[in-house]
XYZ file of C-alpha atoms in Angstrom:
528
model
C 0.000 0.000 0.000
C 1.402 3.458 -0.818
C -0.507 5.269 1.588
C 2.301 8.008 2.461
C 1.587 9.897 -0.654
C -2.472 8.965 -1.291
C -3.914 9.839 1.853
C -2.521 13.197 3.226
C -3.059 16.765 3.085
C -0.038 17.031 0.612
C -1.343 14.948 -2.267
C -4.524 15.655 -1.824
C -3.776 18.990 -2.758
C -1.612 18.174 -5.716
C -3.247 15.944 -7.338
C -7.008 17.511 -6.901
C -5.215 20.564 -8.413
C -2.712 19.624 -10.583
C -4.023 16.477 -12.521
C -1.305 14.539 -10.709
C 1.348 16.590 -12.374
C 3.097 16.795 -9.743
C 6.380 17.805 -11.420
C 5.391 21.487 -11.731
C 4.684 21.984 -8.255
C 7.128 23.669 -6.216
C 6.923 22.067 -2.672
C 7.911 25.400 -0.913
C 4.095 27.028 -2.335
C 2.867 24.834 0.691
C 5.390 25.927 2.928
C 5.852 29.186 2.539
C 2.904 31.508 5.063
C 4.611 32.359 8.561
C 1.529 30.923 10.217
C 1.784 27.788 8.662
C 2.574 24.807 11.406
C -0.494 25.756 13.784
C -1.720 22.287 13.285
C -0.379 18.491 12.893
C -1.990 18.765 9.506
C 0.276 21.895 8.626
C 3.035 19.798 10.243
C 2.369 17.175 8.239
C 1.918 18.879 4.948
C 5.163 20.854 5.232
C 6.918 17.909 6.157
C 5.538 16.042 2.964
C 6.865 18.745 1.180
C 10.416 17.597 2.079
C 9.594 14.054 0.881
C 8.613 14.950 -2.526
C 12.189 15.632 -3.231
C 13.170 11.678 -2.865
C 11.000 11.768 -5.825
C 13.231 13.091 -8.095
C 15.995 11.727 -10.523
C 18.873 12.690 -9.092
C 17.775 12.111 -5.731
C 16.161 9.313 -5.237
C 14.998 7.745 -8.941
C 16.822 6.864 -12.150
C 19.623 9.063 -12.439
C 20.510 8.804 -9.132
C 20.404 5.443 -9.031
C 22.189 4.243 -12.720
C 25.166 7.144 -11.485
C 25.482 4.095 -8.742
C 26.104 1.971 -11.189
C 27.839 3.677 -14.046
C 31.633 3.175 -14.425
C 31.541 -0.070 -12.738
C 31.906 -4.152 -12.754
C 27.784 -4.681 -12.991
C 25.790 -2.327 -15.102
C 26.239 -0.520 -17.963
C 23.853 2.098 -20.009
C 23.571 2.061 -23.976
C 22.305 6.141 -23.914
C 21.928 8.921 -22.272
C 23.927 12.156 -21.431
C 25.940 10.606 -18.961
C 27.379 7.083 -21.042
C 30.300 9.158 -21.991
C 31.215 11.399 -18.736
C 30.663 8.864 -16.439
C 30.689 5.250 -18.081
C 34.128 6.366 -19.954
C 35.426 8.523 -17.929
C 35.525 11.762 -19.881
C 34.665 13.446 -16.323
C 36.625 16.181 -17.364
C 34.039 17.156 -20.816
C 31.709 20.095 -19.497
C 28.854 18.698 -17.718
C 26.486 21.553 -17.311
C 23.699 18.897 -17.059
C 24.491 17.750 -14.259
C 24.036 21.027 -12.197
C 20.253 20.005 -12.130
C 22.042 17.211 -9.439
C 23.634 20.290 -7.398
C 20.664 22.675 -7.737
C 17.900 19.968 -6.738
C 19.950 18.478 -4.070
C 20.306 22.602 -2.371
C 16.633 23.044 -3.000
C 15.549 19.957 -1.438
C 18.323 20.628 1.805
C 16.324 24.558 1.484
C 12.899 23.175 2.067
C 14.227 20.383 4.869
C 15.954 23.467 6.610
C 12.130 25.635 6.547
C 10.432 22.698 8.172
C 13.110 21.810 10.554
C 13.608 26.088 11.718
C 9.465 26.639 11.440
C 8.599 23.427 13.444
C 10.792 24.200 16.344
C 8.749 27.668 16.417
C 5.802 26.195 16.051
C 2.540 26.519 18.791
C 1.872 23.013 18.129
C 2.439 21.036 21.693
C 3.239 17.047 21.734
C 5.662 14.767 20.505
C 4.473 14.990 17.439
C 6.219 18.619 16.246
C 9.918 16.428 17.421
C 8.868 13.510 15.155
C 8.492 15.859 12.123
C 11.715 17.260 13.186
C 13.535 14.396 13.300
C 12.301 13.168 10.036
C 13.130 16.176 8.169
C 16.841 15.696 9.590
C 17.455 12.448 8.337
C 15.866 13.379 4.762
C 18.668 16.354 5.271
C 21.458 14.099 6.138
C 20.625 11.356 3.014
C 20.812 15.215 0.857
C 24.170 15.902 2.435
C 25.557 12.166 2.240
C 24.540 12.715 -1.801
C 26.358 15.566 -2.445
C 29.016 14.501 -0.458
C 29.586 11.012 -2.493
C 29.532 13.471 -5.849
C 31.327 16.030 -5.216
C 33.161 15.799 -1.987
C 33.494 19.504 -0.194
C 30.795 21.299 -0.590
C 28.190 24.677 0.884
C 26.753 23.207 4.170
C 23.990 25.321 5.554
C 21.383 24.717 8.137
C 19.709 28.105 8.241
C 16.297 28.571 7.041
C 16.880 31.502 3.699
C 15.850 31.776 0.351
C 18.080 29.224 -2.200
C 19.078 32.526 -3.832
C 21.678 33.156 -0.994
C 23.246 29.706 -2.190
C 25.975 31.861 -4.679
C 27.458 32.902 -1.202
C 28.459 30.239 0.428
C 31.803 28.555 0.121
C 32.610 24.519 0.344
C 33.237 22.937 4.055
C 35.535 20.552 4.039
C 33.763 16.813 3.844
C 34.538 16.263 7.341
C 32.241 19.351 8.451
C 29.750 17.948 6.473
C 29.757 14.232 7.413
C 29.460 16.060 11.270
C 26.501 17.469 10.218
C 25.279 14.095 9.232
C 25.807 12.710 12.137
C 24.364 15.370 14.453
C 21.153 15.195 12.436
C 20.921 11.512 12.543
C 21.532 11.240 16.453
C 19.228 13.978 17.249
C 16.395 12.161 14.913
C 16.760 8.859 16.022
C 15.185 9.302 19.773
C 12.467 10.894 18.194
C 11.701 8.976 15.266
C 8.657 5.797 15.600
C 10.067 2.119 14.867
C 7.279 1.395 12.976
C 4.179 3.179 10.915
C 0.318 2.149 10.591
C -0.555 0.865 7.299
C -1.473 3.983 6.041
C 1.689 5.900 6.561
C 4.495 3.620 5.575
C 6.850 4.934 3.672
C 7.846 7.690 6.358
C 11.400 7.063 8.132
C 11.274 4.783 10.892
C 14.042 4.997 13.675
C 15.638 1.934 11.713
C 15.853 3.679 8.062
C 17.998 6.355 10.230
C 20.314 4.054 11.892
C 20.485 2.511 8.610
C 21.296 5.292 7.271
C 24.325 6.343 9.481
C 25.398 2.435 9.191
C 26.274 3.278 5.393
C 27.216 6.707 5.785
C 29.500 5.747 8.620
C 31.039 2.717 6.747
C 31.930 4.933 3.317
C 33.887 6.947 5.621
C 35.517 3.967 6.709
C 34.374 4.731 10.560
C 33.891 1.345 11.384
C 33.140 1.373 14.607
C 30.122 3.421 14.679
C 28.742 1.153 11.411
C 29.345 -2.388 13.422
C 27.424 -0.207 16.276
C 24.253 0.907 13.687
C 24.244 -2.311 11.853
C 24.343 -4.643 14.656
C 21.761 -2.508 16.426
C 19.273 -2.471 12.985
C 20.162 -6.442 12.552
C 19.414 -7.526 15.778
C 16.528 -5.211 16.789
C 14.605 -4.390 14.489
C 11.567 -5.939 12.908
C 13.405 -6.335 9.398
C 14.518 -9.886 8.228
C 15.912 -11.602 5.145
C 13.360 -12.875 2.659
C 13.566 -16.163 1.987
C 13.078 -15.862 -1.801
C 16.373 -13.450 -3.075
C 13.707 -12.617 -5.949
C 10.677 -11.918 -3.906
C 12.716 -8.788 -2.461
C 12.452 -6.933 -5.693
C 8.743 -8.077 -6.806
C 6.937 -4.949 -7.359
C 3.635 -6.243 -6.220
C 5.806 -6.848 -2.440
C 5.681 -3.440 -0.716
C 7.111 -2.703 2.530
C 8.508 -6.365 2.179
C 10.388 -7.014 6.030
C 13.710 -6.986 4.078
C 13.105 -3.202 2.320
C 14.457 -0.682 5.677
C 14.207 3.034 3.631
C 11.810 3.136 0.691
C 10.043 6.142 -1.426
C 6.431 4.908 -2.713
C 5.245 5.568 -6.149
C 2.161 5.585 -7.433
C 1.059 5.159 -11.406
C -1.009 8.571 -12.238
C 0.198 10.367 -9.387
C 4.464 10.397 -9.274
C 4.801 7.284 -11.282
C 8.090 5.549 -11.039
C 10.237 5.958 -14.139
C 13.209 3.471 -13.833
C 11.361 0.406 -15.160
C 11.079 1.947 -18.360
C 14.817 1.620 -18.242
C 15.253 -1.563 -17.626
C 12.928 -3.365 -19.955
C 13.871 -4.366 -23.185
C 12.458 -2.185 -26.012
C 9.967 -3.464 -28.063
C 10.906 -2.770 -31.995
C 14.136 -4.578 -30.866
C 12.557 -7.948 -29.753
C 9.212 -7.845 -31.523
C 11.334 -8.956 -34.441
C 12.310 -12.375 -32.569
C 9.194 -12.746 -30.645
C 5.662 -11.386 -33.140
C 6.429 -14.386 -35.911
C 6.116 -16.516 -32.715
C 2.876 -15.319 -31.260
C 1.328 -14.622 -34.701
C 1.527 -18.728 -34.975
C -0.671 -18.485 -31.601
C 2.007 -19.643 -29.228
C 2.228 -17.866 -25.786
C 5.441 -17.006 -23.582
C 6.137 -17.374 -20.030
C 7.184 -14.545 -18.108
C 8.875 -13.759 -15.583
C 6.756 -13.290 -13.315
C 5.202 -16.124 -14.021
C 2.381 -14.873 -16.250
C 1.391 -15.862 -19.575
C 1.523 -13.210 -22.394
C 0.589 -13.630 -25.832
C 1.767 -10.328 -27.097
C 4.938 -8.452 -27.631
C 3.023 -5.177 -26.126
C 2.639 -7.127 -22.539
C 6.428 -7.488 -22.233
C 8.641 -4.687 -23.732
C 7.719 -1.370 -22.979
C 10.811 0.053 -22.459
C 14.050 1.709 -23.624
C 16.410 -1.101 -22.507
C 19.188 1.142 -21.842
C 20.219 -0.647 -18.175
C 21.585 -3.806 -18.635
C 24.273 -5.910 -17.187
C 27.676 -6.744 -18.765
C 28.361 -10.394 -19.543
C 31.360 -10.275 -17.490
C 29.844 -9.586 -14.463
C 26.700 -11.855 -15.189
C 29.222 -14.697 -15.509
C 30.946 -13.839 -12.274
C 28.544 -15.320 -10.472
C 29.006 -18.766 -8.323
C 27.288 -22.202 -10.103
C 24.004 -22.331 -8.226
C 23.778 -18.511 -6.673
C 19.770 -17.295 -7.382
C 21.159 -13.909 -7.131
C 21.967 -13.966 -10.933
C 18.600 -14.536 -12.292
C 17.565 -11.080 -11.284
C 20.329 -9.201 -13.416
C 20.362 -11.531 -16.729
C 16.842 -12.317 -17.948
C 17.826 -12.820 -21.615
C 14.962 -15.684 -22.365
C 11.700 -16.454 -22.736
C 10.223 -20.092 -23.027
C 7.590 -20.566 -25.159
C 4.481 -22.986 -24.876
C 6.127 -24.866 -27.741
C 8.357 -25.844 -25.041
C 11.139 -23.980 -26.592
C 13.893 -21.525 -25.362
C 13.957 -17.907 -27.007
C 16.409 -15.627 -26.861
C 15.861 -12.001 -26.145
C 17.641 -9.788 -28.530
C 19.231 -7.438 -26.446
C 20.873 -3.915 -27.535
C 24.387 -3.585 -28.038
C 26.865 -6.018 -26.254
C 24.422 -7.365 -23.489
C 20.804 -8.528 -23.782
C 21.245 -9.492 -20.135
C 18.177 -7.119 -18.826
C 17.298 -6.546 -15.256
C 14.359 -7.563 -13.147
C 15.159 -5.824 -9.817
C 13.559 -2.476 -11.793
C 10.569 -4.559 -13.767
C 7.206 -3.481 -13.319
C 5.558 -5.388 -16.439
C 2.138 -3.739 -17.534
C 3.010 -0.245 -16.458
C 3.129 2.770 -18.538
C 6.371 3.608 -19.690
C 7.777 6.672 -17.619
C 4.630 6.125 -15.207
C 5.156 3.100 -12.774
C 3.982 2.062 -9.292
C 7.342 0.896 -8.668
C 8.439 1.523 -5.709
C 11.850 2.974 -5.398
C 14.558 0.848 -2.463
C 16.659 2.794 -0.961
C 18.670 0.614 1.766
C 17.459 -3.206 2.745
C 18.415 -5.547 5.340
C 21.009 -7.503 2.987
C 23.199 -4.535 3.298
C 23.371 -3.786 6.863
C 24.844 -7.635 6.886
C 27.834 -6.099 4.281
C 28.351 -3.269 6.296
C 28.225 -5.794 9.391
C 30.791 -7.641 7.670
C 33.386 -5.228 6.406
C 32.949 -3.176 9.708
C 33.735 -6.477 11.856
C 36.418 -7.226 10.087
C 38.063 -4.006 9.880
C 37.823 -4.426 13.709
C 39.389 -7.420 13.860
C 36.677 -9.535 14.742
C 37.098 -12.493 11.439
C 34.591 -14.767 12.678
C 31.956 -12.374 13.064
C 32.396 -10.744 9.619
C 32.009 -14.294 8.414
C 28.789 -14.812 9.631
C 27.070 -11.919 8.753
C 28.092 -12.649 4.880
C 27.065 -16.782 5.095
C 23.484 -15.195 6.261
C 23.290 -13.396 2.623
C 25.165 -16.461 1.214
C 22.142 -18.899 2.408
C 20.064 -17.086 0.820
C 21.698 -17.016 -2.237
C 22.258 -20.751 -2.358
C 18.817 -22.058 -0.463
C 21.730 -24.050 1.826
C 24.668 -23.521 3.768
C 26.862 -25.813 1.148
C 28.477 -22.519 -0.081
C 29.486 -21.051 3.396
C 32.507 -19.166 3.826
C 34.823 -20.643 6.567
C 37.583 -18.704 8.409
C 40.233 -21.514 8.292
C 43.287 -22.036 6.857
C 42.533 -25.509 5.883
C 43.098 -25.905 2.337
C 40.728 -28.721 1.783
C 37.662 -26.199 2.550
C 36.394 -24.812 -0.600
C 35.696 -21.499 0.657
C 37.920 -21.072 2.855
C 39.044 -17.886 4.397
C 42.461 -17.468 5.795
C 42.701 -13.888 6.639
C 42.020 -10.099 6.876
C 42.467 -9.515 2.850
C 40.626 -12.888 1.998
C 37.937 -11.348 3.946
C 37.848 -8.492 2.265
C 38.154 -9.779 -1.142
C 34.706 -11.876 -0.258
C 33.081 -8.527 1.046
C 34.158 -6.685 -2.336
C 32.642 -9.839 -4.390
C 29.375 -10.112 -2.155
C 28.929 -6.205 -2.682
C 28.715 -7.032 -6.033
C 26.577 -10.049 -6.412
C 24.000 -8.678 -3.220
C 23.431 -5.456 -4.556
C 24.432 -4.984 -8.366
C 22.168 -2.730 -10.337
C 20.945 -1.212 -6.941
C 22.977 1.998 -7.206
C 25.307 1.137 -5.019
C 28.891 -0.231 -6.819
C 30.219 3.006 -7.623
C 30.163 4.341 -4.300
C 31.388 1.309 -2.111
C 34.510 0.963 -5.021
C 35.399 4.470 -4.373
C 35.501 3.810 0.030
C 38.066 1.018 -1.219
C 40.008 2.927 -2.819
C 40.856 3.763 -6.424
C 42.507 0.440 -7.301
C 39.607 -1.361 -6.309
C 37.188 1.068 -8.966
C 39.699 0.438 -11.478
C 40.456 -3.516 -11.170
C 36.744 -3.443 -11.425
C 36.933 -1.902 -14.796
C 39.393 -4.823 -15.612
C 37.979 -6.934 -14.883
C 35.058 -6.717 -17.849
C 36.318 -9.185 -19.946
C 33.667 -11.396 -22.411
C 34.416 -13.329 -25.502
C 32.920 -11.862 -28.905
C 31.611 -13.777 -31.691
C 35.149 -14.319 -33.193
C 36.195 -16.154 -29.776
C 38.287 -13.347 -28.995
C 38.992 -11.711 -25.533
C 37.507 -8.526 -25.103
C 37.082 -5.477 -22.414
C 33.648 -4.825 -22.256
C 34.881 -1.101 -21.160
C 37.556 -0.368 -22.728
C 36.992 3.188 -23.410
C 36.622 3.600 -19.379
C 39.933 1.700 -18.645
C 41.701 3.947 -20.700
C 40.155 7.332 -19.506
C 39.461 6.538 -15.866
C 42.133 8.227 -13.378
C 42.599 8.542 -9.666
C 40.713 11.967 -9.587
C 37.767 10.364 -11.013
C 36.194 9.370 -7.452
C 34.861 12.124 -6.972
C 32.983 14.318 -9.256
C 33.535 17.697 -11.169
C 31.754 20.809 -9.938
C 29.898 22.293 -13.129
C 31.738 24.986 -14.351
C 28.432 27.348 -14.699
C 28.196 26.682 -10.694
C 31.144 28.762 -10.091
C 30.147 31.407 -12.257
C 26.910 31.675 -10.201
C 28.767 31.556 -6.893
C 32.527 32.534 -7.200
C 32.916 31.407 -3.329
C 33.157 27.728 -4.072
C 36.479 28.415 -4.906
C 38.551 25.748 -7.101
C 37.317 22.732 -8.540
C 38.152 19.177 -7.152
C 41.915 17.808 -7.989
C 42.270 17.320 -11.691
C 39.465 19.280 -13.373
């Protein structure tokens, strides 16, 4: 149920008003009277004003999400503005595009900072008011952790003024702003609900925060406080493991115990657009696949239903697939690959089809399918952070403490799911007879780096944990796409990357129209 955006104040406005176009309303219209939070409605309202920002492609949605991915061992994109600045590494080609990432992620930070200075004012009595609060904190520290991962150093501002006082502000260093983070998070969490009623899920629970400063502490390698957050979110919260790897990502599975920090869509009314994405485009396969249902055969999908038309199952643009490489680095027997290399169909004939697939890959991914949705318009909901996470952070944090056989565990709880067994368990040993065996801190680590990739591919995620490890790690990554072509010959699946990417390239370049605007941010990061 997607109640957080159907049933309040908020969307009722919007979409009685707007036809559900809710992309040409400026949040801050509902914000902006002085009198505004007399009432938990107002409260509410301004709050959901905050929330509408995790609605948007560079913040929470496509963009935001294939920039994850981009430049990495798992995913690659066959269009867009960004294939050649960020999947090849010409970071240093102007990218005046991407100041709509910069100026939505200040505007977004603008509106948290109104709700967070006009609630404390507020006449409203109860713990209500602190709840609102905290919630608009963490949504400010997820901003700031955003920014930060793009761009390093950047303005940090708490004070409630117009966005047009942005072009004075100079960068604080990334340590200022990870402190700001952090204060936000701890002052939220005591204040913040564990759980929601049906009707208002979607809101951040205590756990989505602690999540949150789990991740955000681990990328800045400060392991103890993420084996603190992630223990505390693993063992105390209502969240679990699903059984099914696949049943995480099935659209029709809301609020699923395993999904921790999540942004509801709804088709109409701020549909989804990242399943359009992901699923294959339709002149491309209806080639392979309209001969066969013009003979009055059917295909299997899937999600298990039947379809007897080309129109039920590619909708898309099928510009997010995997790369072979990665798709074949996957363990004999780990379920974890089926979601990010559906490349067949089978047909009632009993027979095997091949989807088509654009460019070098038809291996298409299911985490993002909504089948039957509108393209652009989904009621996909969008994940943020899961359960199967916190266990990597658990992981790499423990062992980075020195604690080997807990880091072990907490991957061989991801790793039985993967298999459906515990054949496939990793063992801190040195006995050589144990198939996976780990000996040490670096074999350890090496696991982490490989479960990263398998657990949470396509999520988002790569770019971001590669960078933490370092730049050898982002580029041995980018070696390590290597398929055979059609002529049986060895090929990099990114070469164009290898070649461009450099050290520099972990962190992203301010666009140059940004410092013409504001000519306090000072220089540019290293090597731009």
């Amino acid at each position: 149920m997607k109640k957080i955006f159907q049933y309040i104040l908020f969307f009722n406005l919007i979409c009685s008003y707007s036809s559900c176009d809710i992309l040409e309303v400026d949040p801050k219209d509902f914000t902006a009277p002085d009198n505004f939070y007399s009432t938990e409605e107002e409260l509410t309202s301004a709050l959901y004003g905050v929330y509408f920002y995790m609605n948007d492609t560079y913040i929470g949605e496509y963009n935001n999400i294939i920039l994850g991915d981009l430049g990495t061992d798992v995913t690659y994109s066959r269009a867009g503005e960004f294939v050649p600045v960020f999947q090849y590494y010409n970071m240093e080609a102007p990218t005046i595009e991407f100041s709509d990432a910069w100026r939505v992620h200040y505007t977004a930070i603008g509106a948290a900072n109104m709700v967070i200075n006009r609630a404390q004012k507020s006449s409203v009595e109860g713990t209500y008011k602190d709840q609102v609060i905290a919630e608009a904190k963490v949504l400010r520290a997820y901003f700031y952790h955003n920014l930060v991962l793009l761009w390093g150093d950047v303005p940090l501002w708490t004070d409630e003024f117009d966005i047009d006082v942005m072009p004075t502000l100079p960068r604080s260093p990334k340590t200022e702003v990870i402190e700001q983070i952090y204060d936000d998070l701890d002052k939220a969490i005591p204040n913040l609900p564990d759980n929601y009623a049906p009707e208002q899920l979607g809101r951040i629970t205590s756990w989505a925060a602690k999540a949150l400063w789990a991740r955000v502490s681990l990328l800045q390698s400060d392991y103890q406080t993420a084996y603190a957050q992630a223990n505390d979110v693993i063992g105390h919260s209502p969240h679990a493991l699903l059984t099914n790897y696949a049943d995480v990502f099935d659209w029709h599975n809301e609020f699923n115990s395993e999904l921790i920090f999540v942004t509801p869509r709804q088709r109409d009314c701020q549909g989804s657009t990242i399943h359009t994405s992901v699923s294959p485009q339709l002149n491309k396969e209806r080639v392979v696949f309209d001969p066969l249902f013009k003979k009055g055969q059917t295909a299997l999908r899937p999600d298990g239903k039947t379809v007897s038309s080309s129109d039920n199952l590619f909708q898309g643009f099928g510009n997010f697939v995997s790369y072979s490489s990665y798709v074949n680095s996957f363990e004999e027997a780990d379920t974890r690959v089926g979601m990010v290399s559906w490349n067949s169909l089978k047909m009632s004939n009993g027979k095997t089809v091949s989807l088509k697939g654009i460019g070098k890959s038809n291996h298409y991914i299911l985490k993002w399918m909504a089948f039957d949705e509108p393209n652009k318009n989904g009621g996909r909901d969008i994940h943020h952070i899961r359960l199967a996470e916190l266990y990597l952070i658990l992981a790499e944090a423990a062992n980075e403490l020195d604690l080997p056989e807990e880091a072990v565990a907490a991957l061989n709880e991801i790793r039985k799911r993967a298999f459906g067994n515990d054949s496939h368990n990793y063992k801190y040993t040195n006995d050589e007879s144990y198939e996976y065996k780990l000996a040490d801190k670096e074999a350890i680590k090496e696991a982490i780096i490989n479960e990263n990739k398998w657990e949470l591919g396509a999520e988002g995620l790569r770019r971001w944990y590669l960078n933490h490890w370092g730049y050898d790690y982002l580029y041995k990554a980018l070696q390590s796409l290597e398929t055979v072509n059609n002529k049986g010959e060895i090929v990099k699946e990114n070469e164009k990357g290898l070649k461009n990417i450099k050290p520099h390239h972990v962190l992203f370049k301010i666009p140059a129209q940004e410092f013409v605007k504001n000519p306090n941010l000072g220089y540019n990061n290293p090597g731009y």
